[in-house]
């Protein structure tokens, strides 16, 4: 259990990557400046009180000057170290977010159909923000409290061991009392985190499908679900408050007893003449730091446990296996015979469901026009994604130029138009350039003309620079499909694979577009996933699936 705790602590620290040691150094420097002054003050106070008691004007002036120097140093060093720490902590924390995003993008395609984007967003934002809070606030507090507590303890021993002993005992009692309610708080925080993930998923789903929500007057049900989650969060927050109130009350009582205890012992020792007034004052001032340290064992032990629980969701993501691209033994796209791509005895099923296809054998040649045909749900889009290298076969082989293909070689060589094309929220030009970032404007016009997109693009308010909103929502379905086709054409890949890419286009434009795409066969292989007979008649081959 303890080992697990240490290991998890290390994992959190390691999340900071290469910058972690620099970060640790700067947090240590920053965190010891304030307590160093807190430790110096009781010392000078004792010095001045004793000076008054002895009637030594000289000692009093010296003490006073020392106090002023301490204050000046304090006001210079605290902002400087604070500024340095802010700057140092920013970079590694940003690094964690970037690495997590990179890791998520590197997950296999299948992962995204299992995971809700709202849930992922909540990890990338909420959980990481809390992790930042831990690095920036809690680590600072822990180091500063430890430094002050150990320093105060050492000074107390130097002052008088008889007054140090009761302070330690009282500190231990405080620490034990502080562990009250820890388990309940941890469970509470786990539950709240799960609920906020659910709420995020619900909101992002509703916003994504806002058209359906409004058209079907689905708002009421969503409100009901959202309210139910929020009710549960409120109840959890209420439970948490109750535990916190009890913890704080206990902590207040124990804190007051501590203060009274040291005061009584100090007064008794002064009355017996075994301790001077200055030392008792100093002991009372130092006591706070020591008690704080003991209490922190209870609180931060708990704080770190909560943090580990929160970070667990981030670790879980980091532990998810990355996509395995595998190695391609062949020598690239163009040095091969007539057969471009082939599947041998290929089988595939989604997450242990019934197989979509088994022992499938297909061969697709260079400069061929192939139609993938089949009823709805037979696996055409699934096969398209496999041919594009988005998902691996479950068993069997997929070959590129006769050699076992990896995902990367397929992605490089297949230009894919998905059944539901996705456009990003930039301009039309930005979206087209995804196909080929280096394309010249002439090449872009050529592609958009072939895709029957040029005319409607130039009629947009800012032509090619028109911003098309999230998922291209300011365009019609058919316009989005044509931009997606132009984007694929720009890629100039050996295979153009269009998964029902013309379903939303009227038949007049569709016919021109199909003619244009079929003429691409001179340069590349064209694979259409299609239902209708229009195109099947012109195909070299129809593959039934
Ligand atoms: N991400 C997924 N997870 C689980 N099952 C899936 C997933 N995507 C598709 N399926 C299932 O796999 C089967 C094949 O789906 P696919 O989308 O490949 O069919 P399709 O032939 O393209 O159909 P359509 O002509 O309607 O587009 C279907 O039964 C579908 O329910
Ligand atoms: Mg499909």
Coordinates of C-alpha atoms and ligand atoms in Angstrom, one line a residue:
X1 CA 0.0 0.0 0.0
X2 CA 2.8 2.4 1.0
X3 CA 4.8 1.3 -2.0
X4 CA 1.8 2.0 -4.2
X5 CA 1.6 5.5 -2.7
X6 CA 5.3 6.2 -3.3
X7 CA 5.0 4.8 -6.9
X8 CA 2.0 6.9 -7.7
X9 CA 3.7 10.0 -6.2
X10 CA 6.7 9.3 -8.5
X11 CA 4.4 8.9 -11.5
X12 CA 2.8 12.3 -10.8
X13 CA 6.2 13.9 -10.6
X14 CA 7.4 12.1 -13.8
X15 CA 4.4 13.5 -15.7
X16 CA 6.4 16.8 -15.7
X17 CA 8.9 15.2 -18.1
X18 CA 12.4 16.6 -18.7
X19 CA 11.7 19.9 -16.8
X20 CA 10.9 18.1 -13.6
X21 CA 14.2 18.7 -11.8
X22 CA 14.3 22.4 -12.7
X23 CA 10.8 22.7 -11.5
X24 CA 11.5 21.0 -8.2
X25 CA 14.6 23.2 -7.6
X26 CA 12.6 26.4 -8.2
X27 CA 9.7 25.3 -6.1
X28 CA 12.1 24.5 -3.2
X29 CA 13.8 27.9 -3.4
X30 CA 10.5 29.7 -3.6
X31 CA 8.9 27.6 -0.8
X32 CA 11.6 28.1 1.7
X33 CA 11.9 31.9 1.5
X34 CA 8.8 32.8 3.5
X35 CA 9.3 30.1 6.2
X36 CA 12.9 31.2 6.6
X37 CA 11.6 34.6 7.7
X38 CA 8.9 33.0 9.9
X39 CA 11.7 31.2 11.7
X40 CA 13.9 34.2 12.1
X41 CA 11.2 36.3 13.7
X42 CA 10.7 34.3 16.9
X43 CA 14.4 34.4 17.4
X44 CA 14.6 38.2 17.1
X45 CA 11.5 38.6 19.2
X46 CA 13.1 36.5 22.0
X47 CA 16.2 38.6 21.7
X48 CA 14.3 41.9 22.0
X49 CA 12.0 40.7 24.9
X50 CA 15.1 39.6 26.8
X51 CA 16.8 42.9 26.1
X52 CA 13.8 44.8 27.6
X53 CA 13.9 42.4 30.6
X54 CA 17.6 43.1 31.1
X55 CA 17.2 46.8 30.4
X56 CA 19.9 46.6 27.7
X57 CA 19.2 49.5 25.3
X58 CA 22.1 48.4 23.0
X59 CA 20.7 44.8 22.6
X60 CA 17.2 46.3 21.9
X61 CA 18.5 48.6 19.1
X62 CA 20.5 45.7 17.6
X63 CA 17.3 43.5 17.7
X64 CA 15.3 46.3 16.2
X65 CA 17.8 46.8 13.3
X66 CA 17.9 43.1 12.6
X67 CA 14.1 43.1 12.4
X68 CA 14.2 45.9 9.9
X69 CA 16.8 44.1 7.7
X70 CA 14.6 41.0 7.9
X71 CA 11.6 42.9 6.6
X72 CA 13.5 44.6 3.8
X73 CA 15.0 41.2 2.6
X74 CA 11.5 39.7 2.9
X75 CA 9.9 42.3 0.7
X76 CA 12.7 41.9 -1.9
X77 CA 13.1 38.1 -2.0
X78 CA 9.4 37.0 -1.9
X79 CA 8.3 38.7 -5.1
X80 CA 11.5 37.7 -6.9
X81 CA 11.3 34.0 -6.0
X82 CA 7.6 34.0 -6.6
X83 CA 8.1 35.5 -10.1
X84 CA 10.8 32.9 -10.9
X85 CA 8.6 30.1 -9.7
X86 CA 5.6 31.2 -11.8
X87 CA 7.8 31.2 -14.9
X88 CA 9.4 27.8 -14.2
X89 CA 6.2 26.0 -13.4
X90 CA 4.4 27.1 -16.5
X91 CA 6.4 25.2 -19.1
X92 CA 6.3 21.7 -17.6
X93 CA 2.6 22.0 -16.8
X94 CA 1.9 23.0 -20.4
X95 CA 4.0 20.0 -21.4
X96 CA 1.8 17.6 -19.6
X97 CA -1.3 18.9 -21.4
X98 CA 0.5 18.7 -24.8
X99 CA 1.8 15.2 -24.2
X100 CA -1.7 14.0 -23.1
X101 CA -3.3 15.5 -26.2
X102 CA -0.6 13.8 -28.4
X103 CA -1.1 10.5 -26.6
X104 CA -4.9 10.7 -27.1
X105 CA -4.4 11.4 -30.8
X106 CA -2.0 8.5 -31.0
X107 CA -4.7 6.1 -29.7
X108 CA -6.1 3.5 -32.1
X109 CA -9.2 4.5 -34.1
X110 CA -11.3 2.0 -32.1
X111 CA -10.5 3.8 -28.9
X112 CA -12.6 6.8 -30.0
X113 CA -15.7 4.8 -30.7
X114 CA -15.5 3.4 -27.1
X115 CA -14.7 6.7 -25.5
X116 CA -16.9 9.8 -25.3
X117 CA -15.3 13.0 -26.5
X118 CA -16.9 14.9 -23.6
X119 CA -15.3 12.6 -21.1
X120 CA -11.9 13.0 -22.8
X121 CA -12.4 16.8 -22.7
X122 CA -13.0 16.6 -19.0
X123 CA -9.7 14.8 -18.5
X124 CA -7.8 17.2 -20.8
X125 CA -9.2 20.2 -19.0
X126 CA -10.7 19.6 -15.6
X127 CA -8.3 16.8 -14.4
X128 CA -5.2 18.5 -15.8
X129 CA -6.2 21.8 -14.2
X130 CA -6.4 20.1 -10.8
X131 CA -3.1 18.5 -11.4
X132 CA -1.7 21.9 -12.2
X133 CA -3.2 23.1 -8.9
X134 CA -1.4 20.3 -7.1
X135 CA 2.0 21.1 -8.7
X136 CA 1.7 24.9 -8.2
X137 CA -0.1 25.1 -4.8
X138 CA 0.2 21.9 -2.9
X139 CA 3.8 21.0 -3.7
X140 CA 4.7 24.6 -2.6
X141 CA 2.7 24.2 0.6
X142 CA 4.2 20.8 1.5
X143 CA 7.8 21.9 1.1
X144 CA 7.2 25.2 2.9
X145 CA 5.4 23.6 5.8
X146 CA 8.0 20.8 6.1
X147 CA 10.9 23.4 6.1
X148 CA 9.2 25.6 8.6
X149 CA 8.1 22.7 10.9
X150 CA 11.5 21.0 11.0
X151 CA 13.3 24.3 11.4
X152 CA 10.9 25.3 14.3
X153 CA 11.4 21.9 15.9
X154 CA 15.2 22.3 15.8
X155 CA 15.0 25.8 17.3
X156 CA 12.6 24.6 20.0
X157 CA 15.1 21.9 21.0
X158 CA 17.8 24.5 21.1
X159 CA 15.6 26.8 23.3
X160 CA 14.7 24.1 25.8
X161 CA 13.9 20.4 25.4
X162 CA 11.3 20.6 28.3
X163 CA 9.1 22.8 26.2
X164 CA 9.8 21.0 23.0
X165 CA 8.5 17.6 24.3
X166 CA 4.9 18.7 25.0
X167 CA 4.7 20.6 21.7
X168 CA 5.6 17.4 19.8
X169 CA 3.0 15.4 21.8
X170 CA 0.3 18.0 21.1
X171 CA 1.3 18.0 17.4
X172 CA 0.9 14.3 17.1
X173 CA -2.6 14.5 18.6
X174 CA -3.4 17.2 16.0
X175 CA -2.2 15.0 13.2
X176 CA -4.2 12.0 14.4
X177 CA -7.4 14.2 14.7
X178 CA -6.8 15.5 11.2
X179 CA -7.1 12.1 9.6
X180 CA -10.7 12.0 10.6
X181 CA -13.0 11.8 7.6
X182 CA -10.2 11.3 5.1
X183 CA -11.6 8.2 3.5
X184 CA -15.1 9.6 3.1
X185 CA -13.6 12.8 1.5
X186 CA -11.6 10.7 -1.0
X187 CA -14.7 8.6 -2.0
X188 CA -16.7 11.8 -2.3
X189 CA -14.2 13.4 -4.6
X190 CA -14.0 10.2 -6.8
X191 CA -17.8 10.3 -7.2
X192 CA -17.9 14.0 -8.0
X193 CA -15.3 13.5 -10.7
X194 CA -17.2 10.7 -12.3
X195 CA -20.4 12.7 -12.3
X196 CA -18.7 15.8 -13.9
X197 CA -17.4 13.5 -16.6
X198 CA -21.0 12.3 -17.2
X199 CA -22.2 15.9 -17.3
X200 CA -19.5 16.9 -19.8
X201 CA -20.4 14.0 -22.1
X202 CA -24.1 14.9 -21.9
X203 CA -23.4 18.6 -22.8
X204 CA -21.0 17.9 -25.6
X205 CA -23.5 15.3 -27.1
X206 CA -26.4 17.7 -26.9
X207 CA -24.5 20.5 -28.5
X208 CA -23.1 18.3 -31.2
X209 CA -26.7 17.1 -32.0
X210 CA -28.4 20.4 -31.4
X211 CA -30.4 20.1 -34.6
X212 CA -31.9 16.8 -33.5
X213 CA -32.4 18.1 -29.9
X214 CA -34.5 21.0 -31.2
X215 CA -36.3 19.3 -34.0
X216 CA -37.4 16.5 -31.7
X217 CA -38.0 18.8 -28.8
X218 CA -35.6 16.6 -26.8
X219 CA -34.6 19.5 -24.6
X220 CA -36.8 18.5 -21.7
X221 CA -35.3 15.0 -21.5
X222 CA -31.8 16.4 -21.6
X223 CA -32.7 18.9 -19.0
X224 CA -34.0 16.1 -16.8
X225 CA -30.8 14.1 -17.2
X226 CA -28.6 17.1 -16.6
X227 CA -30.6 18.1 -13.6
X228 CA -30.4 14.6 -12.2
X229 CA -26.6 14.6 -12.5
X230 CA -26.4 18.1 -11.0
X231 CA -28.7 17.0 -8.1
X232 CA -26.3 14.2 -7.4
X233 CA -23.3 16.6 -7.5
X234 CA -25.1 19.0 -5.1
X235 CA -25.8 16.2 -2.7
X236 CA -22.2 15.1 -2.8
X237 CA -21.1 18.8 -2.2
X238 CA -23.5 18.9 0.8
X239 CA -22.0 15.6 2.2
X240 CA -18.5 17.0 1.7
X241 CA -19.4 20.2 3.6
X242 CA -20.7 18.3 6.6
X243 CA -17.4 16.3 6.8
X244 CA -15.4 19.5 6.3
X245 CA -17.3 21.3 9.1
X246 CA -16.7 18.5 11.5
X247 CA -13.0 18.3 10.6
X248 CA -12.6 22.1 11.0
X249 CA -14.4 22.1 14.4
X250 CA -12.2 19.3 15.6
X251 CA -9.1 21.1 14.3
X252 CA -10.1 24.4 16.0
X253 CA -10.6 22.7 19.4
X254 CA -7.3 20.8 19.2
X255 CA -5.5 24.0 18.0
X256 CA -6.8 26.0 21.0
X257 CA -5.8 23.3 23.4
X258 CA -2.3 23.3 21.9
X259 CA -1.9 27.0 22.4
X260 CA -3.3 26.9 26.0
X261 CA -1.0 23.9 26.7
X262 CA 2.2 25.7 25.7
X263 CA 1.1 28.9 27.4
X264 CA 0.5 27.1 30.7
X265 CA 3.7 25.1 30.6
X266 CA 5.6 28.3 29.7
X267 CA 4.0 30.3 32.5
X268 CA 4.8 27.5 35.0
X269 CA 8.4 27.4 33.9
X270 CA 8.7 31.2 34.1
X271 CA 7.2 31.2 37.6
X272 CA 9.7 28.5 38.6
X273 CA 12.5 30.6 37.1
X274 CA 13.6 27.8 34.7
X275 CA 12.8 29.7 31.5
X276 CA 13.0 33.3 30.4
X277 CA 10.0 35.2 29.0
X278 CA 11.6 35.7 25.6
X279 CA 12.0 31.9 25.1
X280 CA 8.3 31.3 26.1
X281 CA 7.2 33.9 23.5
X282 CA 9.5 32.3 20.9
X283 CA 8.2 28.9 21.8
X284 CA 4.6 30.1 21.3
X285 CA 5.5 31.5 17.9
X286 CA 7.4 28.4 16.8
X287 CA 4.7 26.1 18.0
X288 CA 2.4 27.1 15.2
X289 CA 4.9 25.9 12.6
X290 CA 5.4 22.6 14.3
X291 CA 1.6 21.9 14.8
X292 CA 1.1 22.9 11.1
X293 CA 3.6 20.3 10.0
X294 CA 2.0 17.5 12.0
X295 CA -1.4 18.5 10.8
X296 CA -0.1 18.6 7.3
X297 CA 0.9 14.9 7.6
X298 CA -2.8 14.2 8.1
X299 CA -4.1 16.8 5.5
X300 CA -1.5 16.5 2.8
X301 CA -1.3 12.7 3.2
X302 CA -4.9 13.0 2.3
X303 CA -4.3 15.8 -0.3
X304 CA -1.8 13.6 -2.1
X305 CA -4.1 10.6 -2.0
X306 CA -7.0 12.7 -3.5
X307 CA -4.6 14.0 -6.1
X308 CA -3.4 10.5 -7.0
X309 CA -7.1 9.5 -7.4
X310 CA -7.6 12.5 -9.7
X311 CA -4.4 11.8 -11.6
X312 CA -5.4 8.2 -11.9
X313 CA -7.7 9.1 -14.8
X314 CA -4.8 10.9 -16.5
X315 CA -2.5 7.9 -15.9
X316 CA -5.2 5.6 -17.3
X317 CA -5.1 7.5 -20.5
X318 CA -1.3 7.5 -20.6
X319 CA -1.4 3.8 -20.1
X320 CA -3.8 3.2 -22.9
X321 CA -1.9 1.4 -25.7
X322 CA -0.8 3.6 -28.6
X323 CA -1.7 2.7 -32.1
X324 CA 0.8 0.1 -33.4
X325 CA 1.8 1.1 -36.9
X326 CA 4.0 -1.9 -37.5
X327 CA 6.8 -2.1 -40.1
X328 CA 6.5 -2.1 -43.8
X329 CA 8.9 -4.4 -45.6
X330 CA 8.3 -3.0 -49.0
X331 CA 10.0 -0.1 -50.7
X332 CA 7.3 2.5 -51.1
X333 CA 4.2 3.1 -53.2
X334 CA 5.3 3.1 -56.8
X335 CA 7.8 0.4 -57.1
X336 CA 5.4 -2.5 -57.4
X337 CA 3.5 -4.6 -59.9
X338 CA -0.1 -4.3 -61.0
X339 CA -1.6 -5.4 -57.7
X340 CA -1.8 -2.4 -55.4
X341 CA -3.7 -3.6 -52.4
X342 CA -5.0 -7.0 -51.3
X343 CA -6.7 -8.6 -48.4
X344 CA -6.0 -12.3 -47.7
X345 CA -8.3 -14.2 -45.5
X346 CA -9.2 -11.0 -43.6
X347 CA -11.6 -11.0 -40.7
X348 CA -12.8 -8.2 -38.5
X349 CA -15.1 -7.6 -35.6
X350 CA -15.7 -4.5 -33.4
X351 CA -14.8 -5.1 -29.7
X352 CA -15.7 -8.7 -29.5
X353 CA -19.0 -8.3 -31.4
X354 CA -20.1 -10.6 -34.1
X355 CA -17.7 -10.5 -37.1
X356 CA -18.4 -7.9 -39.7
X357 CA -16.7 -10.1 -42.3
X358 CA -14.6 -13.3 -42.1
X359 CA -12.0 -14.7 -44.4
X360 CA -12.4 -12.0 -47.0
X361 CA -10.2 -12.1 -50.1
X362 CA -9.9 -9.1 -52.4
X363 CA -7.3 -7.8 -54.8
X364 CA -7.3 -4.3 -56.2
X365 CA -5.1 -3.4 -59.2
X366 CA -3.4 -0.3 -60.4
X367 CA -5.7 2.1 -62.4
X368 CA -8.8 0.1 -61.7
X369 CA -12.3 1.4 -61.0
X370 CA -13.7 -0.7 -58.3
X371 CA -17.2 -0.6 -56.8
X372 CA -17.7 -1.9 -53.3
X373 CA -21.4 -2.9 -53.1
X374 CA -23.6 -4.4 -50.5
X375 CA -26.6 -3.8 -48.4
X376 CA -26.6 -1.4 -45.5
X377 CA -24.6 -2.6 -42.5
X378 CA -22.7 -5.3 -44.4
X379 CA -19.3 -3.7 -43.7
X380 CA -18.5 -1.4 -46.6
X381 CA -17.4 1.5 -44.4
X382 CA -15.6 -0.8 -42.1
X383 CA -13.7 -2.3 -45.0
X384 CA -13.0 1.3 -46.3
X385 CA -11.5 2.2 -42.9
X386 CA -9.3 -0.9 -43.0
X387 CA -8.1 -0.2 -46.5
X388 CA -7.3 3.4 -45.4
X389 CA -5.2 2.1 -42.5
X390 CA -7.5 3.5 -39.8
X391 CA -8.1 0.1 -38.2
X392 CA -6.1 -3.2 -38.4
X393 CA -7.6 -6.5 -39.5
X394 CA -8.4 -8.8 -36.7
X395 CA -6.8 -11.7 -38.6
X396 CA -5.5 -12.3 -42.1
X397 CA -3.2 -10.1 -44.1
X398 CA -3.5 -6.8 -45.8
X399 CA -0.9 -6.3 -48.5
X400 CA 0.5 -3.2 -50.2
X401 CA 2.4 -4.0 -53.4
X402 CA 2.5 -7.6 -52.4
X403 CA 4.1 -7.0 -49.0
X404 CA 2.5 -7.0 -45.6
X405 CA 1.3 -3.4 -45.2
X406 CA 1.4 -1.3 -42.0
X407 CA -1.1 1.4 -41.2
X408 CA 1.2 4.2 -42.1
X409 CA 1.9 3.0 -45.7
X410 CA -1.9 2.7 -46.2
X411 CA -2.6 6.1 -44.9
X412 CA 0.1 7.6 -47.1
X413 CA -1.2 5.9 -50.2
X414 CA -5.0 6.1 -49.9
X415 CA -6.9 9.3 -50.2
X416 CA -10.2 8.7 -48.3
X417 CA -13.5 10.5 -48.4
X418 CA -15.5 9.2 -45.3
X419 CA -19.2 8.5 -45.5
X420 CA -19.8 11.5 -43.2
X421 CA -17.0 13.9 -44.3
X422 CA -15.6 16.0 -41.5
X423 CA -14.6 19.6 -42.1
X424 CA -12.7 21.7 -39.5
X425 CA -13.8 25.1 -38.4
X426 CA -11.2 27.2 -40.4
X427 CA -11.6 28.5 -43.9
X428 CA -12.4 26.4 -47.0
X429 CA -8.8 26.8 -48.1
X430 CA -7.5 25.5 -44.7
X431 CA -9.7 22.5 -45.2
X432 CA -8.5 21.8 -48.7
X433 CA -4.8 22.2 -47.7
X434 CA -5.2 19.3 -45.3
X435 CA -5.0 17.2 -48.5
X436 CA -1.7 18.7 -49.4
X437 CA -0.3 21.6 -47.4
X438 CA 2.1 22.5 -50.2
X439 CA -0.5 22.6 -53.0
X440 CA -0.3 25.7 -55.2
X441 CA -3.5 27.7 -55.9
X442 CA -3.6 26.3 -59.5
X443 CA -3.5 22.7 -58.1
X444 CA -6.2 23.6 -55.7
X445 CA -8.5 25.1 -58.4
X446 CA -7.9 22.0 -60.5
X447 CA -9.0 19.7 -57.7
X448 CA -12.0 21.8 -56.7
X449 CA -13.1 22.0 -60.4
X450 CA -12.9 18.2 -60.7
X451 CA -14.9 17.9 -57.5
X452 CA -17.5 20.4 -58.9
X453 CA -16.8 22.6 -55.9
X454 CA -15.0 25.6 -57.5
X455 CA -18.2 27.5 -58.6
X456 CA -19.9 27.4 -55.2
X457 CA -16.7 28.2 -53.4
X458 CA -16.1 31.4 -55.3
X459 CA -19.7 32.5 -54.7
X460 CA -19.2 32.3 -50.9
X461 CA -18.7 35.7 -49.2
X462 CA -14.9 35.4 -49.0
X463 CA -14.4 32.8 -51.7
X464 CA -11.8 30.3 -50.7
X465 CA -11.1 32.2 -47.5
X466 CA -14.7 31.9 -46.2
X467 CA -14.7 30.5 -42.7
X468 CA -17.1 27.5 -42.6
X469 CA -17.8 27.2 -38.8
X470 CA -17.5 24.1 -36.6
X471 CA -17.7 20.9 -38.7
X472 CA -18.4 23.1 -41.8
X473 CA -22.0 23.8 -40.6
X474 CA -22.4 26.9 -42.8
X475 CA -22.2 24.7 -45.9
X476 CA -24.9 22.4 -47.3
X477 CA -24.4 18.6 -47.0
X478 CA -23.5 18.3 -50.7
X479 CA -21.1 21.2 -50.6
X480 CA -19.3 19.6 -47.7
X481 CA -19.0 16.3 -49.6
X482 CA -17.5 18.1 -52.6
X483 CA -14.9 19.9 -50.5
X484 CA -14.0 16.5 -48.9
X485 CA -13.6 15.0 -52.4
X486 CA -11.4 17.9 -53.5
X487 CA -9.4 17.5 -50.3
X488 CA -8.8 13.8 -51.2
X489 CA -8.0 14.6 -54.8
X490 CA -5.3 17.1 -53.6
X491 CA -3.5 14.3 -51.8
X492 CA -2.6 12.7 -55.1
X493 CA -2.5 9.3 -53.6
X494 CA -2.3 6.0 -55.5
X495 CA -5.8 5.1 -54.4
X496 CA -8.9 7.4 -54.2
X497 CA -11.4 5.8 -51.9
X498 CA -14.8 7.4 -51.7
X499 CA -17.3 6.0 -49.2
X500 CA -20.7 7.1 -50.6
X501 CA -19.3 10.6 -51.1
X502 CA -22.0 11.8 -53.4
X503 CA -25.1 10.8 -51.6
X504 CA -26.1 14.4 -50.8
X505 CA -25.4 15.8 -54.3
X506 CA -28.1 16.3 -56.9
X507 CA -28.0 13.9 -59.9
X508 CA -27.0 16.5 -62.5
X509 CA -23.9 17.5 -60.6
X510 CA -23.3 14.0 -59.4
X511 CA -23.1 12.7 -63.0
X512 CA -20.5 15.3 -63.9
X513 CA -18.6 14.6 -60.7
X514 CA -18.6 10.9 -61.3
X515 CA -17.3 11.4 -64.8
X516 CA -14.5 13.5 -63.4
X517 CA -13.6 11.0 -60.8
X518 CA -13.8 8.1 -63.1
X519 CA -11.3 9.9 -65.4
X520 CA -8.9 9.9 -62.5
X521 CA -8.5 6.2 -63.2
X522 CA -5.8 7.2 -65.7
X523 CA -3.7 8.3 -62.8
X524 CA -4.8 6.2 -59.9
X525 CA -7.1 3.5 -58.7
X526 CA -10.5 4.7 -57.7
X527 CA -12.7 2.7 -55.3
X528 CA -16.3 3.8 -54.8
X529 CA -18.6 2.5 -52.1
X530 CA -21.9 2.8 -53.8
X531 CA -25.4 1.5 -53.9
X532 CA -26.8 2.8 -57.2
X533 CA -26.4 1.2 -60.6
X534 CA -25.3 4.5 -62.2
X535 CA -21.7 3.9 -61.5
X536 CA -21.6 0.1 -61.3
X537 CA -22.1 -0.1 -65.0
X538 CA -18.9 1.8 -65.7
X539 CA -16.8 -0.1 -63.2
X540 CA -14.0 -2.6 -64.1
X541 CA -15.1 -4.6 -61.2
X542 CA -17.8 -4.8 -58.6
X543 CA -16.9 -6.3 -55.2
X544 CA -19.9 -7.5 -53.2
X545 CA -19.6 -7.3 -49.5
Ligands
LIG1 N1 -17.6 1.6 -34.2 C1 -18.4 0.5 -34.2 N2 -18.5 -0.2 -33.2 C2 -19.3 -1.4 -33.2 N3 -19.9 -1.8 -34.3 C3 -19.8 -1.0 -35.4 C4 -19.1 0.2 -35.5 N4 -19.2 0.7 -36.7 C5 -20.0 -0.1 -37.4 N5 -20.4 -1.2 -36.6 C6 -21.2 -2.3 -37.1 O1 -20.5 -3.0 -38.1 C7 -21.4 -3.3 -39.2 C8 -20.9 -2.8 -40.5 O2 -21.0 -1.4 -40.5 P1 -20.5 -0.5 -41.7 O3 -20.6 0.9 -41.3 O4 -19.2 -0.9 -42.2 O5 -21.7 -0.8 -42.8 P2 -21.9 -0.3 -44.2 O6 -21.9 -1.5 -45.1 O7 -21.0 0.8 -44.5 O8 -23.4 0.3 -44.1 P3 -24.1 1.5 -44.9 O9 -24.3 1.1 -46.3 O10 -25.3 1.7 -44.1 O11 -23.1 2.7 -44.8 C9 -22.8 -2.8 -38.8 O12 -23.5 -3.9 -38.2 C10 -22.5 -1.8 -37.7 O13 -23.5 -1.9 -36.7
LIG2 MG1 -21.2 2.8 -44.8

